mmCIF file of C-alpha atoms in Angstrom:
data_model
loop_
_atom_site.group_PDB
_atom_site.id
_atom_site.type_symbol
_atom_site.label_atom_id
_atom_site.label_comp_id
_atom_site.label_asym_id
_atom_site.label_seq_id
_atom_site.Cartn_x
_atom_site.Cartn_y
_atom_site.Cartn_z
ATOM 1 C CA MET U 258 -9.751 -28.273 -9.925
ATOM 2 C CA ASN U 259 -13.483 -27.515 -9.705
ATOM 3 C CA PRO U 260 -15.261 -25.234 -12.227
ATOM 4 C CA THR U 261 -15.244 -22.182 -9.943
ATOM 5 C CA ALA U 262 -11.497 -22.502 -9.315
ATOM 6 C CA ARG U 263 -10.848 -22.859 -13.054
ATOM 7 C CA ARG U 264 -12.891 -19.711 -13.635
ATOM 8 C CA LYS U 265 -10.873 -17.811 -11.011
ATOM 9 C CA ASN U 266 -7.618 -18.782 -12.710
ATOM 10 C CA SER U 267 -9.092 -17.805 -16.050
ATOM 11 C CA HIS U 268 -10.087 -14.398 -14.672
ATOM 12 C CA LEU U 269 -6.542 -13.772 -13.424
ATOM 13 C CA GLU U 270 -5.050 -14.806 -16.750
ATOM 14 C CA VAL U 271 -7.315 -12.477 -18.730
ATOM 15 C CA VAL U 272 -6.962 -9.517 -16.358
ATOM 16 C CA LEU U 273 -3.172 -9.707 -16.245
ATOM 17 C CA LYS U 274 -2.545 -10.365 -19.935
ATOM 18 C CA ARG U 275 -5.277 -8.436 -21.767
ATOM 19 C CA ASN U 276 -6.457 -4.850 -21.814
ATOM 20 C CA VAL U 277 -9.698 -5.103 -19.828
ATOM 21 C CA GLU U 278 -10.246 -1.499 -18.812
ATOM 22 C CA PHE U 279 -13.104 0.740 -19.891
ATOM 23 C CA PRO U 280 -12.816 1.164 -23.687
ATOM 24 C CA LEU U 281 -13.283 4.952 -23.628
ATOM 25 C CA GLY U 282 -10.636 5.478 -20.969
ATOM 26 C CA ASP U 283 -11.496 8.255 -18.516
ATOM 27 C CA ALA U 284 -14.008 10.042 -20.723
ATOM 28 C CA LEU U 285 -16.822 9.528 -18.192
ATOM 29 C CA GLY U 286 -14.703 9.602 -15.054
ATOM 30 C CA PHE U 287 -12.392 11.931 -13.192
ATOM 31 C CA ALA U 288 -10.414 13.558 -16.027
ATOM 32 C CA ASN U 289 -12.823 16.443 -16.565
ATOM 33 C CA LEU U 290 -12.998 17.327 -12.867
ATOM 34 C CA ARG U 291 -10.525 19.859 -11.460
ATOM 35 C CA PHE U 292 -9.604 21.155 -8.027
ATOM 36 C CA GLU U 293 -8.807 24.820 -7.602
ATOM 37 C CA HIS U 294 -5.018 24.978 -7.213
ATOM 38 C CA ASP U 295 -3.873 26.818 -4.086
ATOM 39 C CA ALA U 296 -0.446 28.342 -4.693
ATOM 40 C CA LEU U 297 -0.321 29.544 -1.071
ATOM 41 C CA PRO U 298 -1.580 26.531 0.924
ATOM 42 C CA GLU U 299 -0.313 27.853 4.295
ATOM 43 C CA LEU U 300 0.606 24.445 5.661
ATOM 44 C CA ASP U 301 3.562 22.091 6.029
ATOM 45 C CA ARG U 302 3.252 19.098 3.666
ATOM 46 C CA ALA U 303 5.103 16.923 6.185
ATOM 47 C CA LYS U 304 2.330 17.487 8.729
ATOM 48 C CA ILE U 305 -0.584 16.499 6.478
ATOM 49 C CA ASP U 306 -2.614 13.679 8.035
ATOM 50 C CA THR U 307 -3.988 11.154 5.514
ATOM 51 C CA GLY U 308 -5.373 8.922 8.271
ATOM 52 C CA VAL U 309 -9.055 8.058 8.718
ATOM 53 C CA THR U 310 -11.222 5.804 10.847
ATOM 54 C CA LEU U 311 -13.332 3.489 8.716
ATOM 55 C CA LEU U 312 -15.846 1.067 10.222
ATOM 56 C CA GLY U 313 -14.173 1.602 13.577
ATOM 57 C CA LYS U 314 -10.654 0.807 12.305
ATOM 58 C CA LYS U 315 -7.830 3.359 12.098
ATOM 59 C CA LEU U 316 -6.175 3.450 8.683
ATOM 60 C CA ASP U 317 -3.076 5.400 7.683
ATOM 61 C CA ALA U 318 -4.843 6.403 4.478
ATOM 62 C CA PRO U 319 -8.464 6.107 3.259
ATOM 63 C CA MET U 320 -7.493 3.296 0.897
ATOM 64 C CA ILE U 321 -8.566 -0.324 0.435
ATOM 65 C CA VAL U 322 -6.915 -2.898 -1.784
ATOM 66 C CA GLY U 323 -10.038 -3.819 -3.725
ATOM 67 C CA ALA U 324 -11.597 -7.277 -3.995
ATOM 68 C CA MET U 325 -9.906 -9.443 -6.611
ATOM 69 C CA THR U 326 -9.310 -13.159 -6.255
ATOM 70 C CA GLY U 327 -9.075 -16.365 -4.226
ATOM 71 C CA GLY U 328 -9.652 -20.090 -4.364
ATOM 72 C CA THR U 329 -6.577 -21.305 -6.252
ATOM 73 C CA LYS U 330 -2.860 -21.821 -5.645
ATOM 74 C CA ARG U 331 -1.993 -18.803 -7.778
ATOM 75 C CA ALA U 332 -4.612 -16.680 -6.044
ATOM 76 C CA LYS U 333 -3.274 -17.735 -2.636
ATOM 77 C CA GLU U 334 0.142 -16.277 -3.411
ATOM 78 C CA ILE U 335 -1.321 -13.085 -4.854
ATOM 79 C CA ASN U 336 -3.573 -12.637 -1.806
ATOM 80 C CA ARG U 337 -0.580 -13.183 0.485
ATOM 81 C CA ARG U 338 1.343 -10.428 -1.286
ATOM 82 C CA LEU U 339 -1.629 -8.070 -1.346
ATOM 83 C CA ALA U 340 -2.355 -8.594 2.347
ATOM 84 C CA LEU U 341 1.277 -8.022 3.289
ATOM 85 C CA ALA U 342 1.296 -4.826 1.254
ATOM 86 C CA ALA U 343 -1.923 -3.588 2.862
ATOM 87 C CA GLU U 344 -0.616 -4.424 6.337
ATOM 88 C CA THR U 345 2.694 -2.658 5.702
ATOM 89 C CA CYS U 346 0.969 0.476 4.415
ATOM 90 C CA GLY U 347 -1.688 0.526 7.145
ATOM 91 C CA ILE U 348 -4.683 0.319 4.816
ATOM 92 C CA GLY U 349 -7.635 -2.032 4.267
ATOM 93 C CA PHE U 350 -7.846 -5.186 2.161
ATOM 94 C CA ALA U 351 -10.891 -6.830 0.565
ATOM 95 C CA LEU U 352 -10.957 -10.526 -0.267
ATOM 96 C CA GLY U 353 -12.263 -11.710 -3.601
ATOM 97 C CA SER U 354 -15.426 -13.794 -3.757
ATOM 98 C CA GLN U 355 -15.291 -16.546 -1.130
ATOM 99 C CA ARG U 356 -17.657 -18.819 -3.027
ATOM 100 C CA PRO U 357 -14.826 -21.353 -3.632
ATOM 101 C CA MET U 358 -14.624 -21.853 0.154
ATOM 102 C CA LEU U 359 -18.203 -23.141 0.108
ATOM 103 C CA GLU U 360 -17.522 -25.576 -2.725
ATOM 104 C CA ASP U 361 -14.089 -26.909 -1.780
ATOM 105 C CA ARG U 362 -12.579 -26.743 1.707
ATOM 106 C CA ALA U 363 -9.118 -26.986 0.179
ATOM 107 C CA ALA U 364 -9.704 -23.538 -1.334
ATOM 108 C CA ALA U 365 -10.051 -21.916 2.088
ATOM 109 C CA ASP U 366 -6.335 -21.475 2.626
ATOM 110 C CA SER U 367 -6.108 -18.912 -0.163
ATOM 111 C CA TYR U 368 -8.354 -16.598 1.889
ATOM 112 C CA HIS U 369 -6.666 -16.982 5.283
ATOM 113 C CA VAL U 370 -4.517 -13.908 4.786
ATOM 114 C CA ARG U 371 -4.273 -13.025 8.468
ATOM 115 C CA LYS U 372 -1.790 -15.887 8.799
ATOM 116 C CA HIS U 373 0.567 -13.794 6.699
ATOM 117 C CA ALA U 374 -0.587 -10.330 7.778
ATOM 118 C CA PRO U 375 -1.798 -10.589 11.404
ATOM 119 C CA LYS U 376 -1.737 -6.807 11.899
ATOM 120 C CA LEU U 377 -3.935 -6.063 8.888
ATOM 121 C CA ARG U 378 -6.043 -3.068 9.942
ATOM 122 C CA LEU U 379 -9.321 -3.826 8.131
ATOM 123 C CA LEU U 380 -10.283 -7.017 6.280
ATOM 124 C CA PHE U 381 -13.444 -7.428 4.192
ATOM 125 C CA GLY U 382 -15.013 -10.774 3.373
ATOM 126 C CA ASN U 383 -16.952 -11.202 0.149
ATOM 127 C CA ALA U 384 -19.794 -13.188 -1.415
ATOM 128 C CA GLY U 385 -22.163 -12.679 -4.313
ATOM 129 C CA ALA U 386 -25.633 -11.569 -3.242
ATOM 130 C CA VAL U 387 -27.122 -13.727 -6.006
ATOM 131 C CA GLN U 388 -25.798 -16.849 -4.272
ATOM 132 C CA LEU U 389 -28.638 -16.437 -1.769
ATOM 133 C CA ASN U 390 -30.848 -17.733 -4.605
ATOM 134 C CA TYR U 391 -28.550 -20.702 -5.216
ATOM 135 C CA GLY U 392 -28.490 -22.405 -1.840
ATOM 136 C CA VAL U 393 -26.115 -20.219 0.193
ATOM 137 C CA SER U 394 -27.469 -19.563 3.697
ATOM 138 C CA ALA U 395 -26.892 -17.027 6.450
ATOM 139 C CA LYS U 396 -25.053 -19.758 8.344
ATOM 140 C CA ASP U 397 -22.714 -20.288 5.386
ATOM 141 C CA LEU U 398 -21.945 -16.594 5.136
ATOM 142 C CA ALA U 399 -21.372 -16.178 8.860
ATOM 143 C CA ARG U 400 -18.885 -19.043 8.653
ATOM 144 C CA LEU U 401 -17.033 -17.339 5.799
ATOM 145 C CA ALA U 402 -16.685 -14.165 7.850
ATOM 146 C CA ARG U 403 -15.720 -16.053 11.007
ATOM 147 C CA ASP U 404 -13.214 -18.421 9.390
ATOM 148 C CA THR U 405 -11.272 -15.600 7.756
ATOM 149 C CA VAL U 406 -11.547 -13.299 10.812
ATOM 150 C CA CYS U 407 -13.100 -10.505 8.777
ATOM 151 C CA ASP U 408 -13.862 -7.088 10.215
ATOM 152 C CA ALA U 409 -16.572 -6.399 7.623
ATOM 153 C CA PHE U 410 -18.254 -8.160 4.716
ATOM 154 C CA ASN U 411 -19.071 -7.213 1.124
ATOM 155 C CA PHE U 412 -22.058 -8.529 -0.792
ATOM 156 C CA HIS U 413 -21.180 -8.014 -4.430
ATOM 157 C CA LEU U 414 -23.846 -7.211 -7.007
ATOM 158 C CA ASN U 415 -22.869 -8.284 -10.528
ATOM 159 C CA PRO U 416 -25.927 -8.829 -12.743
ATOM 160 C CA LEU U 417 -24.115 -7.681 -15.892
ATOM 161 C CA GLN U 418 -21.170 -10.012 -15.320
ATOM 162 C CA GLU U 419 -23.462 -12.950 -14.575
ATOM 163 C CA ALA U 420 -25.552 -12.204 -17.685
ATOM 164 C CA VAL U 421 -22.497 -12.387 -19.946
ATOM 165 C CA GLN U 422 -20.627 -15.158 -18.109
ATOM 166 C CA THR U 423 -21.067 -18.588 -19.676
ATOM 167 C CA GLU U 424 -21.549 -20.119 -16.213
ATOM 168 C CA GLY U 425 -23.533 -17.133 -14.905
ATOM 169 C CA ASN U 426 -26.174 -17.227 -12.164
ATOM 170 C CA THR U 427 -28.882 -14.825 -13.252
ATOM 171 C CA ASP U 428 -31.764 -15.325 -10.816
ATOM 172 C CA PHE U 429 -31.648 -11.982 -8.985
ATOM 173 C CA SER U 430 -35.289 -12.172 -7.882
ATOM 174 C CA ALA U 431 -36.422 -11.281 -4.338
ATOM 175 C CA LEU U 432 -32.884 -10.516 -3.146
ATOM 176 C CA LEU U 433 -33.771 -7.408 -1.137
ATOM 177 C CA ALA U 434 -35.881 -9.426 1.306
ATOM 178 C CA LYS U 435 -33.224 -12.128 1.594
ATOM 179 C CA LEU U 436 -30.468 -9.593 2.196
ATOM 180 C CA ALA U 437 -32.560 -7.893 4.887
ATOM 181 C CA GLU U 438 -32.804 -11.229 6.678
ATOM 182 C CA VAL U 439 -29.189 -12.322 6.227
ATOM 183 C CA ILE U 440 -27.255 -9.106 6.907
ATOM 184 C CA PRO U 441 -27.861 -9.010 10.698
ATOM 185 C CA ALA U 442 -26.787 -12.661 10.993
ATOM 186 C CA LEU U 443 -23.231 -12.066 9.777
ATOM 187 C CA GLY U 444 -22.025 -10.468 12.992
ATOM 188 C CA VAL U 445 -19.906 -7.797 11.251
ATOM 189 C CA PRO U 446 -20.675 -4.562 9.356
ATOM 190 C CA VAL U 447 -21.944 -5.372 5.860
ATOM 191 C CA LEU U 448 -21.571 -3.361 2.656
ATOM 192 C CA ALA U 449 -23.030 -3.867 -0.814
ATOM 193 C CA LYS U 450 -20.775 -3.320 -3.807
ATOM 194 C CA GLU U 451 -20.975 -3.426 -7.567
ATOM 195 C CA VAL U 452 -18.136 -4.872 -9.633
ATOM 196 C CA GLY U 453 -17.690 -2.276 -12.376
ATOM 197 C CA ALA U 454 -21.056 -1.059 -13.666
ATOM 198 C CA GLY U 455 -21.756 1.254 -10.729
ATOM 199 C CA ILE U 456 -24.554 1.841 -8.247
ATOM 200 C CA SER U 457 -27.203 4.190 -9.643
ATOM 201 C CA ALA U 458 -29.505 6.478 -7.687
ATOM 202 C CA THR U 459 -32.299 3.923 -8.150
ATOM 203 C CA THR U 460 -30.186 1.072 -6.803
ATOM 204 C CA ALA U 461 -28.784 3.193 -3.968
ATOM 205 C CA ALA U 462 -32.312 4.062 -2.831
ATOM 206 C CA LYS U 463 -33.230 0.362 -2.682
ATOM 207 C CA LEU U 464 -30.032 -0.577 -0.851
ATOM 208 C CA ALA U 465 -30.443 2.247 1.657
ATOM 209 C CA ARG U 466 -33.527 0.465 3.012
ATOM 210 C CA LEU U 467 -31.327 -2.432 4.131
ATOM 211 C CA PRO U 468 -29.376 -2.584 7.431
ATOM 212 C CA LEU U 469 -26.111 -1.997 5.569
ATOM 213 C CA ALA U 470 -23.112 -0.180 7.002
ATOM 214 C CA GLY U 471 -22.506 1.299 3.559
ATOM 215 C CA VAL U 472 -21.782 0.709 -0.113
ATOM 216 C CA GLU U 473 -18.908 0.542 -2.584
ATOM 217 C CA THR U 474 -19.586 2.161 -5.953
ATOM 218 C CA ALA U 475 -17.373 0.101 -8.322
ATOM 219 C CA GLY U 476 -18.499 2.409 -11.102
ATOM 220 C CA LEU U 477 -18.007 2.421 -14.843
ATOM 221 C CA GLY U 478 -14.565 3.631 -15.842
ATOM 222 C CA GLY U 479 -12.148 0.904 -14.742
ATOM 223 C CA THR U 480 -12.009 -2.846 -15.260
ATOM 224 C CA SER U 481 -14.920 -4.106 -17.386
ATOM 225 C CA TRP U 482 -16.136 -7.511 -16.222
ATOM 226 C CA SER U 483 -18.554 -7.632 -19.126
ATOM 227 C CA TYR U 484 -15.594 -7.400 -21.482
ATOM 228 C CA ILE U 485 -13.600 -9.950 -19.453
ATOM 229 C CA GLU U 486 -16.389 -12.511 -19.606
ATOM 230 C CA GLY U 487 -16.728 -11.863 -23.319
ATOM 231 C CA LEU U 488 -13.024 -12.530 -23.799
ATOM 232 C CA ARG U 489 -13.320 -15.775 -21.828
ATOM 233 C CA ALA U 490 -16.327 -17.030 -23.788
ATOM 234 C CA LYS U 491 -15.947 -19.543 -26.586
ATOM 235 C CA ASP U 492 -19.456 -18.853 -27.831
ATOM 236 C CA PRO U 493 -19.424 -15.993 -30.423
ATOM 237 C CA PHE U 494 -22.804 -14.845 -29.102
ATOM 238 C CA ARG U 495 -21.397 -14.275 -25.601
ATOM 239 C CA LYS U 496 -18.239 -12.660 -26.973
ATOM 240 C CA ALA U 497 -20.409 -10.145 -28.813
ATOM 241 C CA LEU U 498 -22.607 -9.666 -25.737
ATOM 242 C CA GLY U 499 -19.577 -8.851 -23.579
ATOM 243 C CA GLU U 500 -18.350 -6.307 -26.104
ATOM 244 C CA ALA U 501 -21.790 -4.715 -26.521
ATOM 245 C CA PHE U 502 -22.173 -4.106 -22.774
ATOM 246 C CA ALA U 503 -18.562 -3.124 -21.992
ATOM 247 C CA ARG U 504 -19.688 0.535 -21.849
ATOM 248 C CA TRP U 505 -22.851 -0.119 -19.810
ATOM 249 C CA GLY U 506 -23.231 1.421 -16.385
ATOM 250 C CA ILE U 507 -22.962 4.434 -14.110
ATOM 251 C CA SER U 508 -19.710 6.400 -13.921
ATOM 252 C CA THR U 509 -17.872 6.372 -10.607
ATOM 253 C CA PRO U 510 -18.249 10.115 -9.917
ATOM 254 C CA GLU U 511 -22.004 9.901 -10.602
ATOM 255 C CA SER U 512 -22.277 6.821 -8.408
ATOM 256 C CA ILE U 513 -20.429 8.442 -5.500
ATOM 257 C CA VAL U 514 -22.894 11.334 -5.455
ATOM 258 C CA ALA U 515 -25.912 9.015 -5.741
ATOM 259 C CA CYS U 516 -24.686 6.777 -2.931
ATOM 260 C CA ARG U 517 -23.860 9.666 -0.626
ATOM 261 C CA ASN U 518 -27.306 11.180 -1.184
ATOM 262 C CA ALA U 519 -29.008 7.853 -0.411
ATOM 263 C CA PHE U 520 -26.818 6.704 2.480
ATOM 264 C CA GLY U 521 -26.387 9.904 4.471
ATOM 265 C CA SER U 522 -23.690 9.413 7.093
ATOM 266 C CA ARG U 523 -23.153 5.721 6.322
ATOM 267 C CA VAL U 524 -19.950 4.591 4.595
ATOM 268 C CA VAL U 525 -19.394 5.200 0.887
ATOM 269 C CA VAL U 526 -16.324 3.600 -0.656
ATOM 270 C CA ALA U 527 -15.420 4.851 -4.128
ATOM 271 C CA SER U 528 -14.034 2.447 -6.701
ATOM 272 C CA GLY U 529 -14.080 1.966 -10.435
ATOM 273 C CA GLY U 530 -11.354 3.553 -12.556
ATOM 274 C CA ILE U 531 -9.426 5.162 -9.701
ATOM 275 C CA ARG U 532 -5.888 4.972 -11.025
ATOM 276 C CA GLY U 533 -3.927 7.238 -8.705
ATOM 277 C CA GLY U 534 -3.979 9.608 -5.776
ATOM 278 C CA ILE U 535 -5.421 12.531 -7.736
ATOM 279 C CA ASP U 536 -8.437 10.433 -8.745
ATOM 280 C CA ALA U 537 -8.700 9.319 -5.130
ATOM 281 C CA ALA U 538 -8.665 12.917 -3.873
ATOM 282 C CA LYS U 539 -11.469 13.790 -6.307
ATOM 283 C CA ALA U 540 -13.485 10.790 -5.127
ATOM 284 C CA LEU U 541 -13.148 11.927 -1.522
ATOM 285 C CA ALA U 542 -14.143 15.478 -2.424
ATOM 286 C CA LEU U 543 -17.240 14.130 -4.186
ATOM 287 C CA GLY U 544 -18.352 12.503 -0.934
ATOM 288 C CA ALA U 545 -16.575 9.164 -0.526
ATOM 289 C CA ASP U 546 -15.172 8.143 2.866
ATOM 290 C CA ALA U 547 -12.498 5.931 1.325
ATOM 291 C CA PHE U 548 -11.469 4.519 -2.030
ATOM 292 C CA ALA U 549 -10.569 1.086 -3.338
ATOM 293 C CA MET U 550 -8.122 0.144 -6.089
ATOM 294 C CA ALA U 551 -7.677 -3.292 -7.595
ATOM 295 C CA LEU U 552 -6.088 -3.711 -11.030
ATOM 296 C CA PRO U 553 -3.031 -1.427 -10.574
ATOM 297 C CA ILE U 554 -2.195 -3.110 -7.268
ATOM 298 C CA LEU U 555 -2.821 -6.587 -8.707
ATOM 299 C CA LYS U 556 -0.368 -5.931 -11.553
ATOM 300 C CA ALA U 557 2.249 -4.844 -9.018
ATOM 301 C CA ALA U 558 1.582 -7.848 -6.773
ATOM 302 C CA GLU U 559 2.109 -10.162 -9.727
ATOM 303 C CA GLN U 560 5.750 -9.041 -9.505
ATOM 304 C CA SER U 561 6.169 -9.103 -5.706
ATOM 305 C CA ALA U 562 4.801 -7.903 -2.393
ATOM 306 C CA GLU U 563 7.449 -5.181 -2.433
ATOM 307 C CA ALA U 564 6.192 -3.910 -5.786
ATOM 308 C CA ALA U 565 2.646 -3.804 -4.402
ATOM 309 C CA ILE U 566 3.885 -1.823 -1.375
ATOM 310 C CA GLN U 567 5.563 0.677 -3.689
ATOM 311 C CA ALA U 568 2.429 1.014 -5.803
ATOM 312 C CA ILE U 569 0.300 1.728 -2.719
ATOM 313 C CA ARG U 570 2.824 4.204 -1.315
ATOM 314 C CA GLN U 571 2.884 6.025 -4.644
ATOM 315 C CA VAL U 572 -0.900 6.454 -4.554
ATOM 316 C CA ILE U 573 -0.811 7.705 -0.962
ATOM 317 C CA GLU U 574 1.943 10.224 -1.772
ATOM 318 C CA GLU U 575 -0.074 11.471 -4.741
ATOM 319 C CA LEU U 576 -3.071 11.863 -2.426
ATOM 320 C CA ARG U 577 -0.938 13.727 0.112
ATOM 321 C CA THR U 578 0.319 16.073 -2.601
ATOM 322 C CA ALA U 579 -3.221 16.761 -3.826
ATOM 323 C CA MET U 580 -4.147 17.590 -0.225
ATOM 324 C CA PHE U 581 -1.153 19.933 0.029
ATOM 325 C CA LEU U 582 -2.089 21.747 -3.189
ATOM 326 C CA THR U 583 -5.667 22.270 -2.020
ATOM 327 C CA GLY U 584 -4.654 23.465 1.453
ATOM 328 C CA SER U 585 -6.120 20.395 3.159
ATOM 329 C CA ARG U 586 -4.532 19.439 6.475
ATOM 330 C CA ASN U 587 -6.535 16.238 6.723
ATOM 331 C CA VAL U 588 -9.078 14.172 4.823
ATOM 332 C CA ALA U 589 -11.995 15.970 6.468
ATOM 333 C CA GLU U 590 -10.760 19.276 5.021
ATOM 334 C CA LEU U 591 -10.159 17.696 1.585
ATOM 335 C CA LYS U 592 -13.798 16.585 1.532
ATOM 336 C CA THR U 593 -14.870 20.255 1.702
ATOM 337 C CA ARG U 594 -12.846 21.280 -1.358
ATOM 338 C CA ALA U 595 -14.867 22.116 -4.449
ATOM 339 C CA LEU U 596 -14.426 20.391 -7.799
ATOM 340 C CA LYS U 597 -15.073 22.145 -11.093
ATOM 341 C CA ARG U 598 -16.232 20.290 -14.180
ATOM 342 C CA LEU U 599 -14.428 21.315 -17.340
ATOM 343 C CA PRO U 600 -16.602 22.497 -20.239
#
């Protein structure tokens, strides 16, 4: 097993067995935001439409199983279960980083999820933007998207994770120009996403200059990759570094607003600490077009595909209920509902 594959297995082990979520819980996230409850919603809950069209694909709910893993035997089975669950529920699915495919052709099979879920509505590929400074070319990335039959592609931005990670790649210089050159060559819509520290207004303004279809917030408030890399490290210095920066970043609600302001009508996917349908409804009302969830669905998929399906359905039913209680017949109406911040 090559070093990247070992790291992927290590990530899964830590995420599934340790508490890796934001240390302060929801203090900076959705908990202090409230919808106005409508006790007379004047609609039939059974007729509420949670469907949306995202990047030209019709989804039964504005939900994406967020990017997680790939490249190992264990990851292959988890991705199979996640893809089946996403297909069954009519939602999107994002692959984890496809870097292992570039290093070991044997790793590719763990990403070929359409073999198991041929009717998957929307599939995102994934690669680290920083890899453009470490020998990855536009041709390589186009092949990743083509080989996995992706409908869209995520470039993940993870400077904090790379800074803490023992094996981290930290040369993030001149990436804007390289992304501007590479994005059109992929042949599918491209998004930029963080991995848990959020996209600030400053970053969103820079990204908005690129020919991106949109962004994914991955804000502070959910899984902390700084903390994960600290837990993995054997070096006490890096363990302390991971702990020190576990609270670093931009909250998901703040990031949603910043990204919407910068990207206008382009796609904004909310992620980072969304733990149920009420959080998801708030994210949509703040300006997101869709939301992504990773850790809760991963924990369910560790049990079975059926458990992952149930977890997704639970989130969608919570979203539907939040829509009912705000008098929202569809997602477009939900996005007009005001949120109040508690004192």
